[in-house]
Amino acid sequence: KTHSSLPRVHLVPILMAPREAQDGKRKAQDIEGEVNLESILETAKEAALAAGAVVNGVWDQTSDIKDTKSNQCDLVTETDQKCEEIITAMIKAKYPDHAIIGEEAVGAGKYELTAAPTWTVDPIDGTTNFVHRIPATCVLISFCMDKQPVVAVTYDPINDEMYYATKGGGAYLKSRRLDQPKRISVSGSDEVCRSVVGLESGYGRDELTIKKLNGAISGLMNKGVRSLRMGGACGLNITNVASGRWDAFFEEGCWTANAGPKIWDFSGGKLIIEEAGGVMLDLTGSPFDLMGRTVFCAANQKLADEIVQMMKDRAL
C-alpha cells in the first residue's frame, strides 16, 4: 500500500479539531462547514493512486501517441485520457456538484476558475517523458476554494512517491523508502551560485522563445549557478524545489502565444511550495496568478529576487 488509512475526524463548526499526523501535527480545515479537507485529501490520494496504477500497468508497453494539442510537441496519449476519466469519475462519485478543470477535457483551450469548489487534474504530467519512458512523470490533483488551492497531491507512480498538502497543514512526502510520511521543507540556499535551478524549454520553437530561453540560461551561467536541470514534468519540478532537491524552478509562457504551463500543472504545486516554506511568484516579481501561463518558485524571497533581476537583465 502507498498510503495508510486516516483516523476518523470529528467536525466542529468552521474548523476540524487538530489531529496527530504520523510525523507531526497537521491541521485540516472545514471551510464554511461544507468541505472537509481531510476527506478531500483522501479522495485526491485515492484517485492519484488509481491513475498511477494505470501508468505503471502500461509502462513496459510501447506507447502510442493519440493526438497533439497546441503543436507537434504537445502530446496526448490514450493513457492520459483513460487516467483523467478514472480521476473524474472518482471525484464526481463523492462530490457531484464540484467543478473539474481537467487537462484532457480542456485541451488547448481556455478555462475559467471561479470561487466555487473546483478540482484541477493533470492525469499525466510530463507526457513526453511518459511517451519516451523517461521515469519522471506524475499525476497532479488539486482542490481550490475561493480561487486558491487548499488541497494538493502530486504522485510519481514510477518512483512511488506521493507529495501532499492541505492549507495550513504542512507539506509531506510518502515514499516506499520512508517508514512514515515525512514533512518536507525547501532548502536554505539564497544565492544562485549555490543553487540547482530548473527550467523548461516548453513547446514553443519560435525565434523569440528560443532567445528568451537562451537568455535565461546565459544569465544563470554568468551568475555561476551550481547546476541547471530540465526535468520535463512541471509538477515534479515544483516538488523538487519543495523538498529541497532543487532550489528554484521556472517556466515562461503566455496566453497570446498559447505557450507555457496551465493551472493543472501548478495549482497544487503552489500550495505544496508554500506549505514547505518556499515562495511562488510571477517571473516579474509580481504575485503569482493561477490563471497565467508562467510558473516560478524558489526556496526563499532572496533567491527569487536575484532570479527575477537576472531575468530582467538578460540579453534578448
PDB file of C-alpha atoms in Angstrom:
ATOM      1  CA  LYS A   1       0.000   0.000   0.000  1.00  0.00           C
ATOM      2  CA  THR A   2       1.226   3.517  -0.738  1.00  0.00           C
ATOM      3  CA  HIS A   3      -0.981   5.222   1.775  1.00  0.00           C
ATOM      4  CA  SER A   4      -2.399   4.443   5.165  1.00  0.00           C
ATOM      5  CA  SER A   5      -5.981   4.795   6.295  1.00  0.00           C
ATOM      6  CA  LEU A   6      -6.670   8.015   8.126  1.00  0.00           C
ATOM      7  CA  PRO A   7      -8.321   8.141  11.562  1.00  0.00           C
ATOM      8  CA  ARG A   8     -11.867   9.394  11.888  1.00  0.00           C
ATOM      9  CA  VAL A   9     -12.009  13.160  12.296  1.00  0.00           C
ATOM     10  CA  HIS A  10     -14.749  14.809  14.369  1.00  0.00           C
ATOM     11  CA  LEU A  11     -16.024  18.017  12.791  1.00  0.00           C
ATOM     12  CA  VAL A  12     -16.849  21.171  14.671  1.00  0.00           C
ATOM     13  CA  PRO A  13     -18.168  24.395  13.145  1.00  0.00           C
ATOM     14  CA  ILE A  14     -15.744  26.051  10.741  1.00  0.00           C
ATOM     15  CA  LEU A  15     -12.646  24.091  11.843  1.00  0.00           C
ATOM     16  CA  MET A  16     -11.890  20.427  12.437  1.00  0.00           C
ATOM     17  CA  ALA A  17     -10.099  19.507  15.622  1.00  0.00           C
ATOM     18  CA  PRO A  18      -6.342  19.108  15.165  1.00  0.00           C
ATOM     19  CA  ARG A  19      -5.065  15.537  14.915  1.00  0.00           C
ATOM     20  CA  GLU A  20      -1.623  13.975  15.152  1.00  0.00           C
ATOM     21  CA  ALA A  21      -0.241  13.098  11.722  1.00  0.00           C
ATOM     22  CA  GLN A  22       2.162  10.181  11.569  1.00  0.00           C
ATOM     23  CA  ASP A  23       5.082  12.579  11.627  1.00  0.00           C
ATOM     24  CA  GLY A  24       3.673  15.569  13.488  1.00  0.00           C
ATOM     25  CA  LYS A  25       0.621  17.712  13.915  1.00  0.00           C
ATOM     26  CA  ARG A  26      -1.354  18.604  10.847  1.00  0.00           C
ATOM     27  CA  LYS A  27      -4.495  20.704  10.943  1.00  0.00           C
ATOM     28  CA  ALA A  28      -7.234  20.398   8.323  1.00  0.00           C
ATOM     29  CA  GLN A  29      -9.988  22.964   7.910  1.00  0.00           C
ATOM     30  CA  ASP A  30     -13.676  22.546   7.245  1.00  0.00           C
ATOM     31  CA  ILE A  31     -14.380  25.554   5.008  1.00  0.00           C
ATOM     32  CA  GLU A  32     -17.658  27.247   5.883  1.00  0.00           C
ATOM     33  CA  GLY A  33     -18.897  23.980   7.371  1.00  0.00           C
ATOM     34  CA  GLU A  34     -19.244  22.480   3.882  1.00  0.00           C
ATOM     35  CA  VAL A  35     -15.921  20.985   2.831  1.00  0.00           C
ATOM     36  CA  ASN A  36     -13.872  18.561   4.898  1.00  0.00           C
ATOM     37  CA  LEU A  37     -10.311  18.976   3.631  1.00  0.00           C
ATOM     38  CA  GLU A  38      -9.219  15.671   5.128  1.00  0.00           C
ATOM     39  CA  SER A  39     -11.877  13.866   3.102  1.00  0.00           C
ATOM     40  CA  ILE A  40     -10.942  15.853   0.009  1.00  0.00           C
ATOM     41  CA  LEU A  41      -7.299  14.885   0.522  1.00  0.00           C
ATOM     42  CA  GLU A  42      -8.186  11.217   0.898  1.00  0.00           C
ATOM     43  CA  THR A  43     -10.201  11.284  -2.335  1.00  0.00           C
ATOM     44  CA  ALA A  44      -7.342  13.001  -4.149  1.00  0.00           C
ATOM     45  CA  LYS A  45      -4.864  10.411  -2.877  1.00  0.00           C
ATOM     46  CA  GLU A  46      -7.074   7.510  -3.897  1.00  0.00           C
ATOM     47  CA  ALA A  47      -7.675   8.963  -7.364  1.00  0.00           C
ATOM     48  CA  ALA A  48      -3.958   9.635  -7.867  1.00  0.00           C
ATOM     49  CA  LEU A  49      -3.105   6.075  -6.855  1.00  0.00           C
ATOM     50  CA  ALA A  50      -5.723   4.672  -9.234  1.00  0.00           C
ATOM     51  CA  ALA A  51      -4.362   6.699 -12.149  1.00  0.00           C
ATOM     52  CA  GLY A  52      -0.820   5.824 -11.156  1.00  0.00           C
ATOM     53  CA  ALA A  53      -1.667   2.132 -11.278  1.00  0.00           C
ATOM     54  CA  VAL A  54      -2.720   2.583 -14.922  1.00  0.00           C
ATOM     55  CA  VAL A  55       0.565   4.334 -15.725  1.00  0.00           C
ATOM     56  CA  ASN A  56       2.552   1.547 -14.073  1.00  0.00           C
ATOM     57  CA  GLY A  57       0.465  -1.066 -15.863  1.00  0.00           C
ATOM     58  CA  VAL A  58       1.447   0.179 -19.328  1.00  0.00           C
ATOM     59  CA  TRP A  59       4.970   1.373 -18.562  1.00  0.00           C
ATOM     60  CA  ASP A  60       6.673  -1.598 -20.205  1.00  0.00           C
ATOM     61  CA  GLN A  61       4.460  -1.450 -23.285  1.00  0.00           C
ATOM     62  CA  THR A  62       5.009   0.606 -26.422  1.00  0.00           C
ATOM     63  CA  SER A  63       3.341   4.000 -26.106  1.00  0.00           C
ATOM     64  CA  ASP A  64       1.056   5.208 -28.882  1.00  0.00           C
ATOM     65  CA  ILE A  65       0.655   8.946 -29.387  1.00  0.00           C
ATOM     66  CA  LYS A  66      -3.031   9.524 -29.975  1.00  0.00           C
ATOM     67  CA  ASP A  67      -3.045  13.243 -30.760  1.00  0.00           C
ATOM     68  CA  THR A  68      -1.389  16.633 -30.232  1.00  0.00           C
ATOM     69  CA  LYS A  69      -2.736  19.847 -28.725  1.00  0.00           C
ATOM     70  CA  SER A  70      -1.057  23.227 -29.206  1.00  0.00           C
ATOM     71  CA  ASN A  71       1.618  21.894 -31.586  1.00  0.00           C
ATOM     72  CA  GLN A  72       3.505  18.737 -32.581  1.00  0.00           C
ATOM     73  CA  CYS A  73       5.488  18.799 -29.322  1.00  0.00           C
ATOM     74  CA  ASP A  74       2.351  18.883 -27.121  1.00  0.00           C
ATOM     75  CA  LEU A  75       1.393  15.213 -26.966  1.00  0.00           C
ATOM     76  CA  VAL A  76      -1.723  13.290 -25.934  1.00  0.00           C
ATOM     77  CA  THR A  77      -1.852   9.538 -25.333  1.00  0.00           C
ATOM     78  CA  GLU A  78      -4.717   7.127 -24.734  1.00  0.00           C
ATOM     79  CA  THR A  79      -3.384   6.644 -21.202  1.00  0.00           C
ATOM     80  CA  ASP A  80      -3.762  10.389 -20.480  1.00  0.00           C
ATOM     81  CA  GLN A  81      -7.423  10.219 -21.386  1.00  0.00           C
ATOM     82  CA  LYS A  82      -8.079   6.963 -19.542  1.00  0.00           C
ATOM     83  CA  CYS A  83      -6.450   8.270 -16.358  1.00  0.00           C
ATOM     84  CA  GLU A  84      -8.416  11.518 -16.458  1.00  0.00           C
ATOM     85  CA  GLU A  85     -11.670   9.577 -16.885  1.00  0.00           C
ATOM     86  CA  ILE A  86     -10.821   7.471 -13.813  1.00  0.00           C
ATOM     87  CA  ILE A  87      -9.936  10.502 -11.682  1.00  0.00           C
ATOM     88  CA  THR A  88     -13.005  12.456 -12.795  1.00  0.00           C
ATOM     89  CA  ALA A  89     -15.315   9.527 -12.058  1.00  0.00           C
ATOM     90  CA  MET A  90     -13.879   9.085  -8.554  1.00  0.00           C
ATOM     91  CA  ILE A  91     -14.267  12.789  -7.766  1.00  0.00           C
ATOM     92  CA  LYS A  92     -17.797  13.020  -9.167  1.00  0.00           C
ATOM     93  CA  ALA A  93     -18.865   9.928  -7.228  1.00  0.00           C
ATOM     94  CA  LYS A  94     -18.219  11.764  -3.963  1.00  0.00           C
ATOM     95  CA  TYR A  95     -18.578  15.411  -4.995  1.00  0.00           C
ATOM     96  CA  PRO A  96     -21.023  15.568  -7.919  1.00  0.00           C
ATOM     97  CA  ASP A  97     -21.530  19.331  -7.639  1.00  0.00           C
ATOM     98  CA  HIS A  98     -17.857  20.264  -7.723  1.00  0.00           C
ATOM     99  CA  ALA A  99     -16.305  21.715 -10.869  1.00  0.00           C
ATOM    100  CA  ILE A 100     -13.330  19.979 -12.502  1.00  0.00           C
ATOM    101  CA  ILE A 101     -10.739  21.591 -14.769  1.00  0.00           C
ATOM    102  CA  GLY A 102      -9.011  18.664 -16.464  1.00  0.00           C
ATOM    103  CA  GLU A 103      -6.166  18.898 -18.954  1.00  0.00           C
ATOM    104  CA  GLU A 104      -7.556  16.412 -21.443  1.00  0.00           C
ATOM    105  CA  ALA A 105     -11.101  17.774 -21.228  1.00  0.00           C
ATOM    106  CA  VAL A 106      -9.940  21.359 -21.793  1.00  0.00           C
ATOM    107  CA  GLY A 107      -7.189  20.584 -24.308  1.00  0.00           C
ATOM    108  CA  ALA A 108      -5.506  23.642 -25.801  1.00  0.00           C
ATOM    109  CA  GLY A 109      -8.438  25.948 -24.967  1.00  0.00           C
ATOM    110  CA  LYS A 110      -9.058  28.394 -22.126  1.00  0.00           C
ATOM    111  CA  TYR A 111     -10.833  27.711 -18.851  1.00  0.00           C
ATOM    112  CA  GLU A 112     -12.422  29.628 -16.001  1.00  0.00           C
ATOM    113  CA  LEU A 113     -11.649  29.408 -12.288  1.00  0.00           C
ATOM    114  CA  THR A 114     -14.489  30.586 -10.044  1.00  0.00           C
ATOM    115  CA  ALA A 115     -14.819  30.822  -6.271  1.00  0.00           C
ATOM    116  CA  ALA A 116     -16.843  27.590  -6.253  1.00  0.00           C
ATOM    117  CA  PRO A 117     -15.268  24.285  -5.135  1.00  0.00           C
ATOM    118  CA  THR A 118     -13.049  23.325  -8.082  1.00  0.00           C
ATOM    119  CA  TRP A 119     -10.636  20.471  -8.774  1.00  0.00           C
ATOM    120  CA  THR A 120      -7.752  20.644 -11.214  1.00  0.00           C
ATOM    121  CA  VAL A 121      -6.468  17.447 -12.806  1.00  0.00           C
ATOM    122  CA  ASP A 122      -3.437  16.596 -14.897  1.00  0.00           C
ATOM    123  CA  PRO A 123      -3.615  12.817 -15.348  1.00  0.00           C
ATOM    124  CA  ILE A 124      -0.067  12.518 -16.714  1.00  0.00           C
ATOM    125  CA  ASP A 125       2.195  15.491 -16.194  1.00  0.00           C
ATOM    126  CA  GLY A 126       5.333  15.002 -18.250  1.00  0.00           C
ATOM    127  CA  THR A 127       3.630  13.306 -21.190  1.00  0.00           C
ATOM    128  CA  THR A 128       6.774  13.473 -23.344  1.00  0.00           C
ATOM    129  CA  ASN A 129       8.680  11.693 -20.586  1.00  0.00           C
ATOM    130  CA  PHE A 130       5.885   9.125 -20.448  1.00  0.00           C
ATOM    131  CA  VAL A 131       5.922   8.568 -24.210  1.00  0.00           C
ATOM    132  CA  HIS A 132       9.697   8.077 -24.191  1.00  0.00           C
ATOM    133  CA  ARG A 133       9.548   6.065 -20.944  1.00  0.00           C
ATOM    134  CA  ILE A 134      11.742   8.500 -19.049  1.00  0.00           C
ATOM    135  CA  PRO A 135      10.867   7.811 -15.385  1.00  0.00           C
ATOM    136  CA  ALA A 136       9.832  11.368 -14.490  1.00  0.00           C
ATOM    137  CA  THR A 137       6.071  11.694 -14.804  1.00  0.00           C
ATOM    138  CA  CYS A 138       3.321  12.264 -12.282  1.00  0.00           C
ATOM    139  CA  VAL A 139      -0.392  12.581 -11.535  1.00  0.00           C
ATOM    140  CA  LEU A 140      -1.448  16.061 -10.374  1.00  0.00           C
ATOM    141  CA  ILE A 141      -4.663  16.773  -8.454  1.00  0.00           C
ATOM    142  CA  SER A 142      -5.590  19.927  -6.559  1.00  0.00           C
ATOM    143  CA  PHE A 143      -8.720  21.286  -4.918  1.00  0.00           C
ATOM    144  CA  CYS A 144      -9.452  25.020  -4.846  1.00  0.00           C
ATOM    145  CA  MET A 145     -11.791  27.192  -2.817  1.00  0.00           C
ATOM    146  CA  ASP A 146     -12.190  30.934  -3.398  1.00  0.00           C
ATOM    147  CA  LYS A 147      -9.781  30.611  -6.355  1.00  0.00           C
ATOM    148  CA  GLN A 148      -6.912  29.289  -4.233  1.00  0.00           C
ATOM    149  CA  PRO A 149      -5.605  25.716  -3.751  1.00  0.00           C
ATOM    150  CA  VAL A 150      -6.314  24.233  -0.337  1.00  0.00           C
ATOM    151  CA  VAL A 151      -5.536  20.555  -1.061  1.00  0.00           C
ATOM    152  CA  ALA A 152      -2.810  19.166  -3.309  1.00  0.00           C
ATOM    153  CA  VAL A 153      -1.498  15.755  -4.341  1.00  0.00           C
ATOM    154  CA  THR A 154       1.427  15.050  -6.655  1.00  0.00           C
ATOM    155  CA  TYR A 155       2.028  11.349  -7.236  1.00  0.00           C
ATOM    156  CA  ASP A 156       5.038   9.886  -9.049  1.00  0.00           C
ATOM    157  CA  PRO A 157       3.908   6.315  -9.797  1.00  0.00           C
ATOM    158  CA  ILE A 158       7.207   5.063 -11.211  1.00  0.00           C
ATOM    159  CA  ASN A 159       9.201   6.011  -8.100  1.00  0.00           C
ATOM    160  CA  ASP A 160       6.158   5.583  -5.828  1.00  0.00           C
ATOM    161  CA  GLU A 161       6.494   8.990  -4.202  1.00  0.00           C
ATOM    162  CA  MET A 162       3.446  10.959  -3.130  1.00  0.00           C
ATOM    163  CA  TYR A 163       3.638  14.603  -2.114  1.00  0.00           C
ATOM    164  CA  TYR A 164       0.576  16.123  -0.473  1.00  0.00           C
ATOM    165  CA  ALA A 165      -0.507  19.216   1.416  1.00  0.00           C
ATOM    166  CA  THR A 166      -3.513  20.922   2.962  1.00  0.00           C
ATOM    167  CA  LYS A 167      -3.805  24.655   3.578  1.00  0.00           C
ATOM    168  CA  GLY A 168      -2.152  25.424   6.902  1.00  0.00           C
ATOM    169  CA  GLY A 169      -1.271  21.779   7.453  1.00  0.00           C
ATOM    170  CA  GLY A 170       2.223  21.476   6.030  1.00  0.00           C
ATOM    171  CA  ALA A 171       3.572  19.538   3.054  1.00  0.00           C
ATOM    172  CA  TYR A 172       4.505  15.860   3.221  1.00  0.00           C
ATOM    173  CA  LEU A 173       6.218  13.126   1.253  1.00  0.00           C
ATOM    174  CA  LYS A 174       5.159   9.492   1.476  1.00  0.00           C
ATOM    175  CA  SER A 175       7.637   7.095  -0.095  1.00  0.00           C
ATOM    176  CA  ARG A 176       8.463   3.395  -0.007  1.00  0.00           C
ATOM    177  CA  ARG A 177      11.889   4.447   1.312  1.00  0.00           C
ATOM    178  CA  LEU A 178      10.283   6.054   4.368  1.00  0.00           C
ATOM    179  CA  ASP A 179       8.681   4.273   7.313  1.00  0.00           C
ATOM    180  CA  GLN A 180       6.147   7.076   7.628  1.00  0.00           C
ATOM    181  CA  PRO A 181       5.254  10.346   5.833  1.00  0.00           C
ATOM    182  CA  LYS A 182       7.944  12.986   6.181  1.00  0.00           C
ATOM    183  CA  ARG A 183       7.270  16.695   6.453  1.00  0.00           C
ATOM    184  CA  ILE A 184       9.234  18.423   3.706  1.00  0.00           C
ATOM    185  CA  SER A 185      10.827  21.844   3.521  1.00  0.00           C
ATOM    186  CA  VAL A 186      12.704  23.902   0.966  1.00  0.00           C
ATOM    187  CA  SER A 187      16.479  24.282   1.016  1.00  0.00           C
ATOM    188  CA  GLY A 188      18.307  27.144   2.679  1.00  0.00           C
ATOM    189  CA  SER A 189      20.072  28.272  -0.494  1.00  0.00           C
ATOM    190  CA  ASP A 190      19.631  32.002  -1.078  1.00  0.00           C
ATOM    191  CA  GLU A 191      22.145  32.647  -3.888  1.00  0.00           C
ATOM    192  CA  VAL A 192      22.142  31.456  -7.495  1.00  0.00           C
ATOM    193  CA  CYS A 193      25.824  30.491  -7.224  1.00  0.00           C
ATOM    194  CA  ARG A 194      24.916  27.880  -4.593  1.00  0.00           C
ATOM    195  CA  SER A 195      21.716  26.676  -6.256  1.00  0.00           C
ATOM    196  CA  VAL A 196      20.405  23.990  -8.548  1.00  0.00           C
ATOM    197  CA  VAL A 197      17.868  25.732 -10.787  1.00  0.00           C
ATOM    198  CA  GLY A 198      15.345  24.015 -13.024  1.00  0.00           C
ATOM    199  CA  LEU A 199      13.790  25.450 -16.173  1.00  0.00           C
ATOM    200  CA  GLU A 200      11.959  24.091 -19.222  1.00  0.00           C
ATOM    201  CA  SER A 201      12.152  24.620 -22.964  1.00  0.00           C
ATOM    202  CA  GLY A 202       8.358  24.363 -23.287  1.00  0.00           C
ATOM    203  CA  TYR A 203       6.618  23.693 -26.600  1.00  0.00           C
ATOM    204  CA  GLY A 204       7.402  26.928 -28.451  1.00  0.00           C
ATOM    205  CA  ARG A 205      10.053  26.777 -31.180  1.00  0.00           C
ATOM    206  CA  ASP A 206       9.764  30.334 -32.490  1.00  0.00           C
ATOM    207  CA  GLU A 207      12.680  32.752 -32.530  1.00  0.00           C
ATOM    208  CA  LEU A 208      11.548  34.827 -29.527  1.00  0.00           C
ATOM    209  CA  THR A 209      11.013  31.741 -27.351  1.00  0.00           C
ATOM    210  CA  ILE A 210      14.474  30.468 -28.243  1.00  0.00           C
ATOM    211  CA  LYS A 211      16.039  33.862 -27.443  1.00  0.00           C
ATOM    212  CA  LYS A 212      14.266  34.011 -24.076  1.00  0.00           C
ATOM    213  CA  LEU A 213      15.405  30.504 -23.139  1.00  0.00           C
ATOM    214  CA  ASN A 214      18.984  31.126 -24.233  1.00  0.00           C
ATOM    215  CA  GLY A 215      18.987  34.433 -22.376  1.00  0.00           C
ATOM    216  CA  ALA A 216      17.799  32.744 -19.176  1.00  0.00           C
ATOM    217  CA  ILE A 217      20.428  30.013 -19.428  1.00  0.00           C
ATOM    218  CA  SER A 218      23.181  32.535 -20.146  1.00  0.00           C
ATOM    219  CA  GLY A 219      22.074  34.723 -17.255  1.00  0.00           C
ATOM    220  CA  LEU A 220      22.157  31.839 -14.794  1.00  0.00           C
ATOM    221  CA  MET A 221      25.514  30.587 -16.083  1.00  0.00           C
ATOM    222  CA  ASN A 222      27.012  34.064 -15.794  1.00  0.00           C
ATOM    223  CA  LYS A 223      25.894  34.165 -12.168  1.00  0.00           C
ATOM    224  CA  GLY A 224      27.767  30.919 -11.525  1.00  0.00           C
ATOM    225  CA  VAL A 225      24.706  28.711 -10.992  1.00  0.00           C
ATOM    226  CA  ARG A 226      25.737  25.408  -9.424  1.00  0.00           C
ATOM    227  CA  SER A 227      23.764  23.377 -11.985  1.00  0.00           C
ATOM    228  CA  LEU A 228      20.790  23.535 -14.332  1.00  0.00           C
ATOM    229  CA  ARG A 229      18.044  20.939 -14.762  1.00  0.00           C
ATOM    230  CA  MET A 230      15.219  20.278 -17.227  1.00  0.00           C
ATOM    231  CA  GLY A 231      13.022  17.633 -15.637  1.00  0.00           C
ATOM    232  CA  GLY A 232      10.251  17.596 -18.223  1.00  0.00           C
ATOM    233  CA  ALA A 233       7.382  17.495 -15.700  1.00  0.00           C
ATOM    234  CA  CYS A 234       6.247  20.775 -14.125  1.00  0.00           C
ATOM    235  CA  GLY A 235       4.638  19.087 -11.125  1.00  0.00           C
ATOM    236  CA  LEU A 236       7.772  17.145 -10.215  1.00  0.00           C
ATOM    237  CA  ASN A 237       9.954  20.187 -10.845  1.00  0.00           C
ATOM    238  CA  ILE A 238       7.933  22.064  -8.236  1.00  0.00           C
ATOM    239  CA  THR A 239       8.098  19.239  -5.678  1.00  0.00           C
ATOM    240  CA  ASN A 240      11.846  19.035  -6.287  1.00  0.00           C
ATOM    241  CA  VAL A 241      12.034  22.614  -5.003  1.00  0.00           C
ATOM    242  CA  ALA A 242       9.577  21.983  -2.177  1.00  0.00           C
ATOM    243  CA  SER A 243      11.602  19.014  -0.920  1.00  0.00           C
ATOM    244  CA  GLY A 244      14.958  20.788  -1.178  1.00  0.00           C
ATOM    245  CA  ARG A 245      16.316  18.739  -4.077  1.00  0.00           C
ATOM    246  CA  TRP A 246      16.359  21.833  -6.279  1.00  0.00           C
ATOM    247  CA  ASP A 247      16.460  25.432  -5.121  1.00  0.00           C
ATOM    248  CA  ALA A 248      14.341  27.154  -7.796  1.00  0.00           C
ATOM    249  CA  PHE A 249      12.366  26.392 -10.942  1.00  0.00           C
ATOM    250  CA  PHE A 250      10.701  28.454 -13.643  1.00  0.00           C
ATOM    251  CA  GLU A 251       8.976  28.080 -16.990  1.00  0.00           C
ATOM    252  CA  GLU A 252       7.822  31.015 -19.099  1.00  0.00           C
ATOM    253  CA  GLY A 253       4.687  31.268 -21.195  1.00  0.00           C
ATOM    254  CA  CYS A 254       1.771  33.477 -22.179  1.00  0.00           C
ATOM    255  CA  TRP A 255      -1.770  33.132 -23.480  1.00  0.00           C
ATOM    256  CA  THR A 256      -1.015  35.192 -26.589  1.00  0.00           C
ATOM    257  CA  ALA A 257       1.424  32.561 -27.841  1.00  0.00           C
ATOM    258  CA  ASN A 258      -0.610  29.747 -26.233  1.00  0.00           C
ATOM    259  CA  ALA A 259       2.578  28.587 -24.565  1.00  0.00           C
ATOM    260  CA  GLY A 260       3.596  27.631 -21.056  1.00  0.00           C
ATOM    261  CA  PRO A 261       2.105  25.602 -18.213  1.00  0.00           C
ATOM    262  CA  LYS A 262      -1.535  25.838 -17.185  1.00  0.00           C
ATOM    263  CA  ILE A 263      -3.469  25.760 -13.943  1.00  0.00           C
ATOM    264  CA  TRP A 264      -3.447  21.954 -13.629  1.00  0.00           C
ATOM    265  CA  ASP A 265       0.372  21.995 -13.861  1.00  0.00           C
ATOM    266  CA  PHE A 266       0.983  24.322 -10.909  1.00  0.00           C
ATOM    267  CA  SER A 267      -2.147  24.809  -8.791  1.00  0.00           C
ATOM    268  CA  GLY A 268      -1.293  22.038  -6.341  1.00  0.00           C
ATOM    269  CA  GLY A 269       2.383  22.880  -6.556  1.00  0.00           C
ATOM    270  CA  LYS A 270       1.683  26.409  -5.321  1.00  0.00           C
ATOM    271  CA  LEU A 271       0.198  25.005  -2.126  1.00  0.00           C
ATOM    272  CA  ILE A 272       2.962  22.415  -1.664  1.00  0.00           C
ATOM    273  CA  ILE A 273       5.698  25.019  -2.148  1.00  0.00           C
ATOM    274  CA  GLU A 274       4.129  27.475   0.269  1.00  0.00           C
ATOM    275  CA  GLU A 275       3.442  24.817   2.903  1.00  0.00           C
ATOM    276  CA  ALA A 276       7.098  23.732   2.554  1.00  0.00           C
ATOM    277  CA  GLY A 277       8.232  27.293   3.297  1.00  0.00           C
ATOM    278  CA  GLY A 278       9.028  28.456  -0.235  1.00  0.00           C
ATOM    279  CA  VAL A 279       7.637  31.178  -2.466  1.00  0.00           C
ATOM    280  CA  MET A 280       5.793  31.136  -5.781  1.00  0.00           C
ATOM    281  CA  LEU A 281       5.746  34.311  -7.864  1.00  0.00           C
ATOM    282  CA  ASP A 282       5.480  35.637 -11.358  1.00  0.00           C
ATOM    283  CA  LEU A 283       8.871  35.989 -13.078  1.00  0.00           C
ATOM    284  CA  THR A 284       8.412  39.770 -12.909  1.00  0.00           C
ATOM    285  CA  GLY A 285       8.292  39.519  -9.116  1.00  0.00           C
ATOM    286  CA  SER A 286       4.541  40.169  -9.020  1.00  0.00           C
ATOM    287  CA  PRO A 287       2.143  37.913  -7.085  1.00  0.00           C
ATOM    288  CA  PHE A 288       1.538  34.545  -8.709  1.00  0.00           C
ATOM    289  CA  ASP A 289      -1.507  34.277 -10.976  1.00  0.00           C
ATOM    290  CA  LEU A 290      -3.218  30.887 -11.212  1.00  0.00           C
ATOM    291  CA  MET A 291      -4.776  31.994 -14.494  1.00  0.00           C
ATOM    292  CA  GLY A 292      -1.412  32.893 -16.003  1.00  0.00           C
ATOM    293  CA  ARG A 293       0.941  30.765 -18.092  1.00  0.00           C
ATOM    294  CA  THR A 294       4.235  31.293 -16.247  1.00  0.00           C
ATOM    295  CA  VAL A 295       5.409  29.458 -13.137  1.00  0.00           C
ATOM    296  CA  PHE A 296       8.289  30.406 -10.840  1.00  0.00           C
ATOM    297  CA  CYS A 297       9.091  29.018  -7.407  1.00  0.00           C
ATOM    298  CA  ALA A 298      12.115  29.376  -5.155  1.00  0.00           C
ATOM    299  CA  ALA A 299      13.329  28.346  -1.729  1.00  0.00           C
ATOM    300  CA  ASN A 300      13.093  31.895  -0.383  1.00  0.00           C
ATOM    301  CA  GLN A 301      12.460  35.501  -1.343  1.00  0.00           C
ATOM    302  CA  LYS A 302      16.138  36.473  -1.558  1.00  0.00           C
ATOM    303  CA  LEU A 303      16.892  33.796  -4.159  1.00  0.00           C
ATOM    304  CA  ALA A 304      13.682  34.663  -6.006  1.00  0.00           C
ATOM    305  CA  ASP A 305      14.649  38.343  -6.140  1.00  0.00           C
ATOM    306  CA  GLU A 306      18.048  37.505  -7.625  1.00  0.00           C
ATOM    307  CA  ILE A 307      16.495  35.373 -10.361  1.00  0.00           C
ATOM    308  CA  VAL A 308      13.826  37.982 -11.123  1.00  0.00           C
ATOM    309  CA  GLN A 309      16.507  40.636 -11.573  1.00  0.00           C
ATOM    310  CA  MET A 310      18.580  38.287 -13.717  1.00  0.00           C
ATOM    311  CA  MET A 311      15.575  37.691 -15.981  1.00  0.00           C
ATOM    312  CA  LYS A 312      15.051  41.448 -16.348  1.00  0.00           C
ATOM    313  CA  ASP A 313      18.712  41.963 -17.243  1.00  0.00           C
ATOM    314  CA  ARG A 314      19.134  39.057 -19.658  1.00  0.00           C
ATOM    315  CA  ALA A 315      20.079  39.730 -23.255  1.00  0.00           C
ATOM    316  CA  LEU A 316      17.367  39.080 -25.865  1.00  0.00           C
TER     317      LEU A 316
END
